[in-house]
Short mmCIF file of C-alpha atoms and ligand atoms in Angstrom, two decimals:
data_model
loop_
_atom_site.label_atom_id
_atom_site.label_comp_id
_atom_site.label_asym_id
_atom_site.label_seq_id
_atom_site.Cartn_x
_atom_site.Cartn_y
_atom_site.Cartn_z
CA MET L 1 129.37 -25.24 -10.78
CA THR L 2 132.50 -27.39 -10.76
CA SER L 3 135.09 -26.04 -13.16
CA CYS L 4 137.26 -28.15 -15.42
CA PHE L 5 140.10 -26.10 -13.96
CA SER L 6 139.28 -27.20 -10.38
CA GLN L 7 142.15 -28.59 -8.37
CA PRO L 8 141.09 -29.76 -4.89
CA ASN L 9 144.55 -30.33 -3.57
CA LEU L 10 147.66 -28.14 -3.01
CA LEU L 11 148.84 -27.63 -6.58
CA PRO L 12 152.66 -27.66 -7.20
CA PHE L 13 153.93 -24.38 -8.82
CA GLU L 14 155.16 -26.11 -12.01
CA GLN L 15 151.78 -27.90 -12.43
CA ALA L 16 149.99 -24.62 -12.12
CA GLN L 17 152.22 -23.08 -14.82
CA GLN L 18 151.65 -26.05 -17.06
CA ILE L 19 147.81 -26.04 -16.72
CA ILE L 20 147.78 -22.33 -17.68
CA ALA L 21 150.18 -22.85 -20.64
CA ASP L 22 148.05 -25.84 -21.83
CA ASN L 23 144.84 -23.88 -21.88
CA LEU L 24 145.69 -20.57 -23.65
CA GLU L 25 144.86 -19.94 -27.22
CA LEU L 26 144.39 -16.62 -28.94
CA SER L 27 145.09 -15.34 -32.31
CA LEU L 28 145.65 -11.62 -32.29
CA SER L 29 145.72 -9.98 -35.70
CA SER L 30 148.78 -8.08 -36.90
CA GLU L 31 149.49 -4.55 -38.09
CA ASN L 32 152.30 -2.93 -40.01
CA ILE L 33 154.11 -0.19 -38.15
CA ALA L 34 157.20 1.99 -38.62
CA ILE L 35 160.33 0.53 -37.02
CA GLU L 36 160.62 3.67 -34.88
CA LYS L 37 157.43 2.68 -33.13
CA ALA L 38 158.17 -1.00 -32.75
CA LEU L 39 160.21 -1.11 -29.45
CA GLY L 40 158.79 -3.87 -27.20
CA ARG L 41 156.28 -5.09 -29.83
CA VAL L 42 156.11 -8.73 -30.88
CA LEU L 43 156.96 -9.59 -34.48
CA ALA L 44 154.12 -11.33 -36.26
CA GLU L 45 156.21 -12.62 -39.22
CA ASN L 46 159.85 -13.56 -39.90
CA VAL L 47 161.91 -10.69 -41.31
CA ILE L 48 163.98 -11.73 -44.35
CA SER L 49 166.88 -9.47 -45.26
CA PRO L 50 166.37 -7.88 -48.71
CA VAL L 51 170.11 -6.96 -48.86
CA ASN L 52 173.59 -7.97 -47.97
CA VAL L 53 175.19 -6.16 -45.05
CA PRO L 54 177.63 -4.64 -45.84
CA PRO L 55 176.43 -4.41 -49.46
CA HIS L 56 180.02 -4.25 -50.89
CA ASN L 57 183.57 -5.14 -49.75
CA ASN L 58 184.89 -2.07 -47.88
CA SER L 59 187.61 -0.79 -45.74
CA ALA L 60 187.77 -1.17 -42.05
CA MET L 61 190.48 1.45 -41.72
CA ASP L 62 191.53 4.88 -42.90
CA GLY L 63 194.59 4.24 -45.04
CA TYR L 64 195.45 2.79 -48.51
CA ALA L 65 193.90 0.07 -50.64
CA PHE L 66 195.94 -2.05 -53.01
CA ASN L 67 196.47 -5.55 -54.27
CA ALA L 68 198.69 -7.60 -51.84
CA GLU L 69 200.65 -8.79 -54.88
CA SER L 70 202.00 -5.31 -55.36
CA LEU L 71 204.02 -5.45 -52.09
CA LYS L 72 205.63 -8.83 -52.76
CA GLU L 73 208.87 -7.19 -53.96
CA ASN L 74 208.24 -3.47 -53.79
CA LYS L 75 207.54 -1.50 -50.59
CA THR L 76 206.42 1.65 -52.31
CA LEU L 77 203.24 2.17 -54.43
CA THR L 78 202.07 5.00 -56.58
CA LEU L 79 198.88 6.81 -55.44
CA VAL L 80 196.21 6.91 -58.12
CA GLY L 81 193.15 8.36 -56.39
CA ARG L 82 190.82 8.35 -53.47
CA ALA L 83 187.91 6.24 -52.22
CA MET L 84 185.56 7.81 -49.66
CA ALA L 85 182.50 6.41 -47.91
CA GLY L 86 179.70 7.20 -50.38
CA THR L 87 182.09 8.24 -53.17
CA PRO L 88 183.79 5.17 -54.57
CA PHE L 89 187.04 5.26 -56.63
CA GLN L 90 186.14 4.90 -60.35
CA GLY L 91 188.44 2.62 -62.30
CA LYS L 92 190.70 -0.23 -61.72
CA VAL L 93 193.83 -0.26 -59.45
CA GLU L 94 196.83 -1.91 -61.10
CA ILE L 95 199.73 -3.72 -59.60
CA GLY L 96 202.15 -1.10 -58.15
CA GLN L 97 199.28 1.33 -57.46
CA CYS L 98 197.30 2.22 -54.40
CA VAL L 99 194.25 4.37 -53.50
CA ARG L 100 193.79 6.44 -50.40
CA ILE L 101 190.70 4.97 -48.69
CA MET L 102 188.51 5.91 -45.74
CA THR L 103 186.67 3.63 -43.37
CA GLY L 104 183.50 2.25 -45.01
CA ALA L 105 184.50 3.21 -48.56
CA LYS L 106 183.92 0.60 -51.22
CA LEU L 107 187.12 -1.42 -52.02
CA PRO L 108 188.23 -0.40 -55.52
CA GLU L 109 188.34 -2.98 -58.31
CA GLY L 110 191.74 -4.63 -58.27
CA CYS L 111 192.35 -4.22 -54.57
CA ASP L 112 192.14 -6.98 -51.96
CA SER L 113 193.82 -5.42 -48.91
CA VAL L 114 194.05 -2.20 -46.84
CA GLU L 115 196.88 -0.84 -44.80
CA MET L 116 196.21 1.63 -42.03
CA GLN L 117 197.55 5.12 -42.45
CA GLU L 118 199.75 4.80 -39.37
CA ASN L 119 201.91 2.09 -41.05
CA THR L 120 202.65 4.10 -44.20
CA GLU L 121 204.81 7.17 -44.99
CA VAL L 122 204.38 9.78 -47.71
CA LYS L 123 206.63 12.81 -48.21
CA ASP L 124 203.99 15.38 -47.72
CA ASN L 125 200.76 15.52 -45.68
CA GLN L 126 198.84 12.23 -46.06
CA SER L 127 195.41 13.81 -46.60
CA ASN L 128 196.52 16.22 -49.27
CA ALA L 129 198.77 13.70 -51.14
CA THR L 130 198.09 14.09 -54.86
CA ASP L 131 198.00 11.45 -57.51
CA GLY L 132 201.51 10.23 -58.40
CA THR L 133 202.70 10.53 -54.82
CA GLN L 134 204.81 7.60 -53.68
CA VAL L 135 203.48 5.80 -50.60
CA SER L 136 205.84 3.67 -48.56
CA PHE L 137 204.52 0.68 -46.58
CA LEU L 138 206.45 0.19 -43.36
CA GLN L 139 205.30 -3.29 -42.39
CA ALA L 140 204.59 -6.67 -44.12
CA VAL L 141 200.89 -6.95 -44.99
CA ARG L 142 198.57 -9.97 -45.00
CA ALA L 143 196.51 -10.38 -48.14
CA GLY L 144 192.89 -9.43 -47.22
CA GLN L 145 193.71 -7.40 -44.14
CA HIS L 146 191.41 -4.65 -42.89
CA VAL L 147 188.63 -5.57 -45.42
CA ARG L 148 184.99 -5.99 -44.38
CA TYR L 149 183.35 -8.37 -46.75
CA THR L 150 179.97 -8.29 -48.52
CA GLY L 151 177.32 -9.93 -46.33
CA GLU L 152 179.70 -10.64 -43.45
CA ASP L 153 177.13 -9.31 -41.04
CA ILE L 154 173.81 -10.32 -42.71
CA ARG L 155 173.38 -12.22 -46.05
CA LEU L 156 170.68 -11.43 -48.53
CA ASP L 157 167.62 -13.67 -47.74
CA ASP L 158 168.77 -14.51 -44.23
CA CYS L 159 165.99 -14.60 -41.67
CA ILE L 160 167.24 -11.88 -39.33
CA LEU L 161 164.45 -11.79 -36.82
CA ALA L 162 161.93 -14.59 -36.12
CA SER L 163 158.20 -14.24 -35.60
CA GLY L 164 157.57 -14.10 -31.88
CA LYS L 165 160.61 -11.88 -31.09
CA THR L 166 159.88 -8.99 -28.76
CA LEU L 167 161.83 -6.20 -30.51
CA THR L 168 164.70 -4.54 -28.65
CA SER L 169 166.54 -1.34 -29.52
CA VAL L 170 169.22 -3.42 -31.18
CA ASP L 171 166.61 -5.28 -33.24
CA ILE L 172 165.23 -1.97 -34.52
CA GLY L 173 168.82 -0.92 -35.46
CA THR L 174 169.22 -4.28 -37.26
CA LEU L 175 165.97 -3.70 -39.17
CA ALA L 176 167.21 -0.28 -40.21
CA SER L 177 170.54 -1.78 -41.26
CA VAL L 178 168.79 -3.89 -43.90
CA GLY L 179 166.71 -0.99 -45.04
CA VAL L 180 163.36 -2.34 -43.61
CA ALA L 181 161.23 0.65 -42.71
CA LYS L 182 158.04 -1.18 -41.52
CA VAL L 183 157.35 -4.41 -39.74
CA ALA L 184 154.32 -6.62 -39.03
CA VAL L 185 153.69 -6.82 -35.31
CA VAL L 186 151.01 -8.46 -33.22
CA LYS L 187 148.21 -6.12 -32.29
CA PRO L 188 148.29 -5.27 -28.54
CA LEU L 189 146.59 -7.60 -26.09
CA THR L 190 143.85 -5.90 -24.07
CA VAL L 191 143.90 -6.51 -20.33
CA ALA L 192 141.16 -5.43 -17.95
CA LEU L 193 142.32 -4.77 -14.41
CA ILE L 194 139.90 -5.06 -11.47
CA ALA L 195 140.60 -4.52 -7.74
CA THR L 196 138.09 -5.84 -5.16
CA GLY L 197 137.75 -4.99 -1.47
CA ASP L 198 135.65 -2.51 0.45
CA GLU L 199 138.63 -1.59 2.58
CA LEU L 200 140.61 -0.13 -0.34
CA LYS L 201 141.20 3.57 -0.63
CA GLN L 202 143.05 5.48 -3.25
CA PRO L 203 146.27 7.40 -2.59
CA GLY L 204 145.22 11.02 -1.89
CA GLU L 205 142.07 9.93 -0.14
CA ALA L 206 141.70 9.94 3.68
CA LEU L 207 141.69 6.59 5.44
CA THR L 208 138.85 5.80 7.78
CA GLU L 209 139.08 3.10 10.45
CA GLY L 210 139.87 -0.30 8.95
CA ASP L 211 140.82 1.05 5.53
CA ILE L 212 144.14 0.57 3.73
CA TYR L 213 145.58 2.15 0.64
CA GLU L 214 145.20 0.17 -2.52
CA SER L 215 148.47 -0.69 -4.18
CA ASN L 216 148.03 -3.72 -6.49
CA ARG L 217 146.45 -1.93 -9.42
CA TYR L 218 149.26 0.60 -9.41
CA PHE L 219 152.19 -1.78 -9.87
CA LEU L 220 150.11 -4.13 -12.04
CA SER L 221 149.13 -1.43 -14.54
CA SER L 222 152.64 -0.09 -14.75
CA MET L 223 154.14 -3.53 -15.32
CA LEU L 224 151.39 -4.24 -17.94
CA GLU L 225 152.46 -0.94 -19.68
CA LYS L 226 155.97 -2.23 -19.83
CA LEU L 227 154.59 -5.33 -21.54
CA ASN L 228 152.99 -3.09 -24.14
CA VAL L 229 149.49 -4.38 -23.54
CA LYS L 230 146.45 -2.15 -23.58
CA VAL L 231 145.13 -1.70 -20.07
CA ILE L 232 141.40 -1.12 -19.25
CA ASP L 233 141.46 0.00 -15.63
CA PHE L 234 138.17 -0.81 -13.83
CA GLY L 235 139.33 0.74 -10.54
CA VAL L 236 138.21 -0.80 -7.26
CA ILE L 237 134.73 -2.41 -7.33
CA PRO L 238 132.73 -2.18 -4.13
CA ASP L 239 131.40 -5.29 -2.48
CA ASP L 240 128.07 -5.10 -4.22
CA LYS L 241 126.94 -8.13 -6.21
CA ALA L 242 125.40 -6.21 -9.04
CA LEU L 243 128.41 -3.94 -9.42
CA ILE L 244 130.86 -6.84 -9.31
CA THR L 245 128.71 -8.74 -11.95
CA GLN L 246 128.60 -5.68 -14.16
CA ALA L 247 132.41 -5.15 -13.88
CA PHE L 248 133.36 -8.74 -14.79
CA SER L 249 130.78 -8.94 -17.62
CA ASP L 250 132.09 -5.65 -19.09
CA ALA L 251 135.66 -6.72 -18.65
CA ASN L 252 134.94 -9.95 -20.43
CA ARG L 253 133.31 -8.15 -23.35
CA LEU L 254 136.09 -5.54 -23.75
CA ALA L 255 139.35 -7.44 -22.97
CA ASP L 256 141.24 -10.54 -24.06
CA VAL L 257 142.41 -11.08 -20.44
CA VAL L 258 140.75 -10.14 -17.15
CA ILE L 259 143.03 -9.78 -14.05
CA SER L 260 141.55 -9.15 -10.69
CA SER L 261 143.15 -8.97 -7.26
CA GLY L 262 141.63 -9.98 -4.00
CA GLY L 263 138.49 -11.97 -3.28
CA VAL L 264 139.86 -15.39 -4.36
CA SER L 265 141.05 -16.82 -1.03
CA VAL L 266 139.17 -19.44 0.96
CA GLY L 267 137.96 -17.14 3.68
CA ASP L 268 136.72 -14.31 1.44
CA ALA L 269 133.47 -12.83 2.50
CA ASP L 270 132.71 -10.78 -0.60
CA TYR L 271 130.79 -11.67 -3.74
CA THR L 272 133.76 -11.95 -6.07
CA LYS L 273 134.00 -15.78 -6.00
CA GLN L 274 130.22 -16.25 -6.28
CA VAL L 275 130.08 -13.89 -9.34
CA LEU L 276 133.15 -15.48 -10.91
CA ASN L 277 131.58 -18.94 -10.54
CA GLU L 278 128.38 -17.64 -12.13
CA GLN L 279 130.11 -15.96 -15.10
CA GLY L 280 132.90 -18.30 -16.00
CA ASP L 281 134.61 -21.58 -15.79
CA ILE L 282 137.05 -20.76 -13.03
CA GLY L 283 139.28 -22.95 -10.89
CA PHE L 284 140.13 -21.58 -7.42
CA TRP L 285 143.49 -23.01 -6.65
CA LYS L 286 145.66 -23.42 -3.57
CA ILE L 287 149.15 -23.29 -5.18
CA ALA L 288 152.07 -24.77 -3.28
CA MET L 289 153.93 -21.57 -3.42
CA LYS L 290 154.81 -18.78 -0.97
CA PRO L 291 153.79 -16.10 -1.35
CA GLY L 292 150.74 -16.62 -3.47
CA LYS L 293 148.77 -19.66 -2.33
CA PRO L 294 145.26 -18.56 -3.33
CA PHE L 295 145.04 -18.04 -7.07
CA ALA L 296 142.24 -18.45 -9.67
CA PHE L 297 142.41 -19.27 -13.33
CA GLY L 298 139.87 -19.96 -16.00
CA LYS L 299 137.79 -18.77 -18.87
CA PHE L 300 134.91 -16.34 -19.33
CA SER L 301 132.91 -16.57 -22.58
CA GLN L 302 135.37 -14.25 -24.46
CA SER L 303 138.44 -13.85 -22.32
CA TYR L 304 140.88 -15.53 -19.92
CA PHE L 305 140.72 -14.84 -16.27
CA PHE L 306 143.48 -14.61 -13.68
CA GLY L 307 142.48 -13.98 -10.07
CA LEU L 308 145.42 -12.78 -8.04
CA PRO L 309 145.46 -12.95 -4.28
CA GLY L 310 144.88 -9.64 -2.54
CA ASN L 311 148.03 -9.41 -0.46
CA PRO L 312 150.35 -7.17 -2.46
CA VAL L 313 153.45 -9.42 -2.44
CA SER L 314 151.33 -12.44 -3.33
CA ALA L 315 149.65 -10.47 -6.16
CA LEU L 316 152.97 -9.31 -7.51
CA VAL L 317 154.72 -12.65 -7.34
CA THR L 318 151.88 -14.62 -8.82
CA PHE L 319 151.49 -12.03 -11.55
CA TYR L 320 155.18 -12.07 -12.32
CA GLN L 321 155.59 -15.85 -12.11
CA LEU L 322 152.37 -17.13 -13.60
CA VAL L 323 150.55 -14.40 -15.47
CA VAL L 324 153.40 -12.72 -17.26
CA PRO L 325 154.54 -15.88 -19.16
CA ALA L 326 150.80 -16.50 -20.01
CA LEU L 327 150.52 -12.93 -21.44
CA TYR L 328 153.61 -13.53 -23.63
CA GLN L 329 152.06 -16.71 -24.78
CA LEU L 330 148.85 -15.04 -25.69
CA MET L 331 150.79 -12.39 -27.61
CA ALA L 332 152.38 -15.21 -29.66
CA ALA L 333 155.69 -14.08 -28.22
CA GLU L 334 158.68 -16.06 -27.21
CA VAL L 335 158.60 -16.21 -23.37
CA PRO L 336 161.79 -14.56 -22.14
CA LYS L 337 164.00 -16.82 -20.03
CA ARG L 338 164.88 -15.40 -16.66
CA ILE L 339 168.43 -15.77 -15.45
CA GLN L 340 168.93 -18.36 -12.70
CA LEU L 341 172.26 -18.66 -10.89
CA GLN L 342 173.68 -20.29 -7.83
CA ALA L 343 174.66 -18.06 -4.97
CA LYS L 344 175.78 -18.34 -1.34
CA THR L 345 173.15 -17.10 1.15
CA THR L 346 174.78 -14.80 3.75
CA THR L 347 172.12 -15.54 6.28
CA ASP L 348 170.00 -18.49 7.48
CA LEU L 349 166.66 -18.80 5.60
CA ARG L 350 163.52 -19.92 7.23
CA LYS L 351 161.55 -22.41 5.22
CA ALA L 352 159.16 -25.21 5.94
CA PRO L 353 158.73 -28.10 3.46
CA GLY L 354 155.46 -28.08 1.51
CA ARG L 355 155.44 -25.01 -0.67
CA MET L 356 157.90 -23.42 -3.11
CA ASP L 357 159.28 -20.21 -1.74
CA PHE L 358 160.05 -17.04 -3.76
CA GLN L 359 161.99 -15.10 -1.17
CA ARG L 360 163.08 -11.65 -1.90
CA ALA L 361 166.84 -10.89 -1.73
CA VAL L 362 169.75 -8.83 -2.99
CA TRP L 363 172.54 -10.45 -4.94
CA ALA L 364 176.06 -9.00 -5.02
CA MET L 365 179.65 -10.05 -5.72
CA SER L 366 181.82 -10.57 -2.65
CA ASP L 367 185.34 -9.19 -2.44
CA SER L 368 186.60 -12.66 -3.44
CA GLY L 369 184.38 -12.70 -6.52
CA ASP L 370 181.77 -15.12 -5.19
CA LEU L 371 178.08 -14.52 -5.92
CA GLU L 372 176.32 -13.90 -2.65
CA VAL L 373 172.68 -13.34 -1.84
CA THR L 374 171.20 -11.65 1.21
CA SER L 375 167.48 -11.78 2.20
CA THR L 376 165.68 -8.42 2.39
CA GLY L 377 164.40 -9.56 5.84
CA ALA L 378 160.75 -10.05 6.82
CA GLN L 379 158.98 -12.03 4.07
CA GLY L 380 155.34 -11.46 4.96
CA SER L 381 152.94 -11.40 1.97
CA GLY L 382 151.82 -7.87 2.92
CA ILE L 383 155.37 -6.48 3.06
CA LEU L 384 155.71 -4.89 -0.40
CA THR L 385 159.08 -3.30 0.66
CA SER L 386 160.55 -6.83 0.72
CA ILE L 387 160.43 -6.65 -3.07
CA ALA L 388 161.14 -2.94 -3.39
CA LYS L 389 164.58 -3.52 -1.74
CA ALA L 390 165.32 -6.70 -3.75
CA ASN L 391 167.01 -7.42 -7.04
CA CYS L 392 166.26 -11.17 -7.20
CA PHE L 393 164.26 -14.08 -5.84
CA ILE L 394 165.73 -16.93 -3.87
CA LEU L 395 163.87 -19.98 -5.29
CA LEU L 396 163.55 -22.71 -2.60
CA PRO L 397 161.97 -25.91 -3.95
CA GLN L 398 158.70 -27.18 -2.49
CA GLU L 399 160.21 -29.87 -0.23
CA GLN L 400 163.27 -27.87 0.86
CA GLY L 401 163.59 -27.13 4.62
CA ARG L 402 165.49 -24.39 6.31
CA VAL L 403 168.80 -23.24 4.79
CA SER L 404 171.89 -22.25 6.72
CA ALA L 405 174.14 -19.31 6.02
CA GLY L 406 176.93 -20.21 3.59
CA GLU L 407 174.78 -22.82 1.65
CA SER L 408 174.30 -22.49 -2.03
CA VAL L 409 170.81 -21.56 -3.30
CA THR L 410 169.17 -20.84 -6.73
CA ILE L 411 168.53 -17.18 -7.33
CA GLU L 412 166.49 -15.72 -10.17
CA LEU L 413 167.53 -12.24 -11.22
CA PHE L 414 164.77 -9.68 -11.61
CA ASP L 415 164.10 -8.92 -15.25
CA SER L 416 163.31 -5.49 -16.61
CA LEU L 417 159.64 -5.65 -15.41
CA LEU L 418 160.82 -5.30 -11.80
CA LEU L 419 163.81 -3.03 -12.46
CA PRO L 420 163.94 0.64 -13.36
CA LYS L 421 163.07 1.33 -16.90
P1 LIG T 1 141.73 -10.90 -0.12
O1 LIG T 1 142.41 -11.74 -0.99
O2 LIG T 1 140.66 -10.04 -0.84
O3 LIG T 1 141.20 -11.64 1.15
O4 LIG T 1 142.83 -9.84 0.36
C1 LIG T 1 143.95 -10.20 1.19
C2 LIG T 1 144.61 -8.96 1.76
O5 LIG T 1 145.07 -8.12 0.75
C3 LIG T 1 143.68 -8.13 2.57
O6 LIG T 1 144.45 -7.65 3.63
C4 LIG T 1 143.34 -6.95 1.70
O7 LIG T 1 143.04 -5.81 2.31
C5 LIG T 1 144.62 -6.84 0.85
N1 LIG T 1 144.29 -6.29 -0.53
C6 LIG T 1 143.38 -6.78 -1.41
N2 LIG T 1 143.33 -6.03 -2.53
C7 LIG T 1 144.32 -5.16 -2.41
C8 LIG T 1 144.85 -4.14 -3.23
N3 LIG T 1 144.32 -3.93 -4.49
N4 LIG T 1 145.86 -3.37 -2.78
C9 LIG T 1 146.46 -3.55 -1.59
N5 LIG T 1 145.94 -4.52 -0.75
C10 LIG T 1 144.98 -5.28 -1.16
MG1 LIG T 2 139.12 -8.87 -0.29
#
């Protein structure tokens, strides 16, 4: 069966990204959850502030509140009371009077300014000063100084967070600051994870001749957890047509997205490709990227399918560069922009024109303040330590040839998916 996703030629990376983006559509329902549980979840609706923050004009300092008019001629004011955070001064402050005020306390009626305690003098102890005490102001004041105004942070009815925002710790604090206790978030995306290959053994098992330890499912499932998706782990499926068929058909039924690794390259001898062709509308691509040339994308009856190459570096890079943005899109989330900068390579970089390279490297500031980048060494698609040692990719465009030490290259900083929690 020829898929509508078929691409007979080498497919430029950006085109692969575009075909995926153009073919994804999913409407996940939403749920209301407590803000304490909302870290990393995607907002399903705009959040409109029900209050002003701050809700009243208040003091930014510990000191004295007064009307600036009072200090035009006089430098001494009469203390008439106290305003504490949570216990406002009751009554009106007249010209010639002042109120002792603490940070965050509501500015009393009649006052427009605050002077900090350090710029004033009273005969006795400042904190015990009683009403009637004379307070001397040692410096000129500016009308309105040290006042935080109603709504200067957030205004009533402002949209404070837009639908599609992945909530950060600061967002949760912001929601609390407007008194919102619950938010509508998108229900988690369900992702089925399948590894294929008879040679794959699990950590803890003994290797027999020709076997290797399986690693793809381990980094994929932990990255998926960071994305707050629900993972259904199908483990490693042996090279048995009936078992592969069963696994993909269960995965399609249970998940919104099915991700497999291995079995999608040209030379693959197992049944994976055959089963995928029977069960879905799948394009097997040769993407002009390194690592990650073989890649499959398409649709099953109820889910989207991403077939990652088996080599661990290729699986990780294609997942990170092609699948992660797709997952954000399916979660109706804004796709986070990764940071790209220019840096000087400290070494020559091997590169042949024809494919876009995602070389693994470490960026650092030189003593002279320049951004420098150093390759992590051997870049083979099976060398997972080339990513483990890295903190960025060097992005070398498809038609770029070799690069000499000292030349400027584009680097893409790893985001939180590839960094410690
Ligand atoms: P394949 O794409 O199935 O031909 O696999 C390419 C290479 O990746 C082979 O050397 C496989 O042994 C290896 N490989 C496939 N799947 C995994 C996996 N889950 N973990 C580690 N290596 C894998
Ligand atoms: Mg295989």
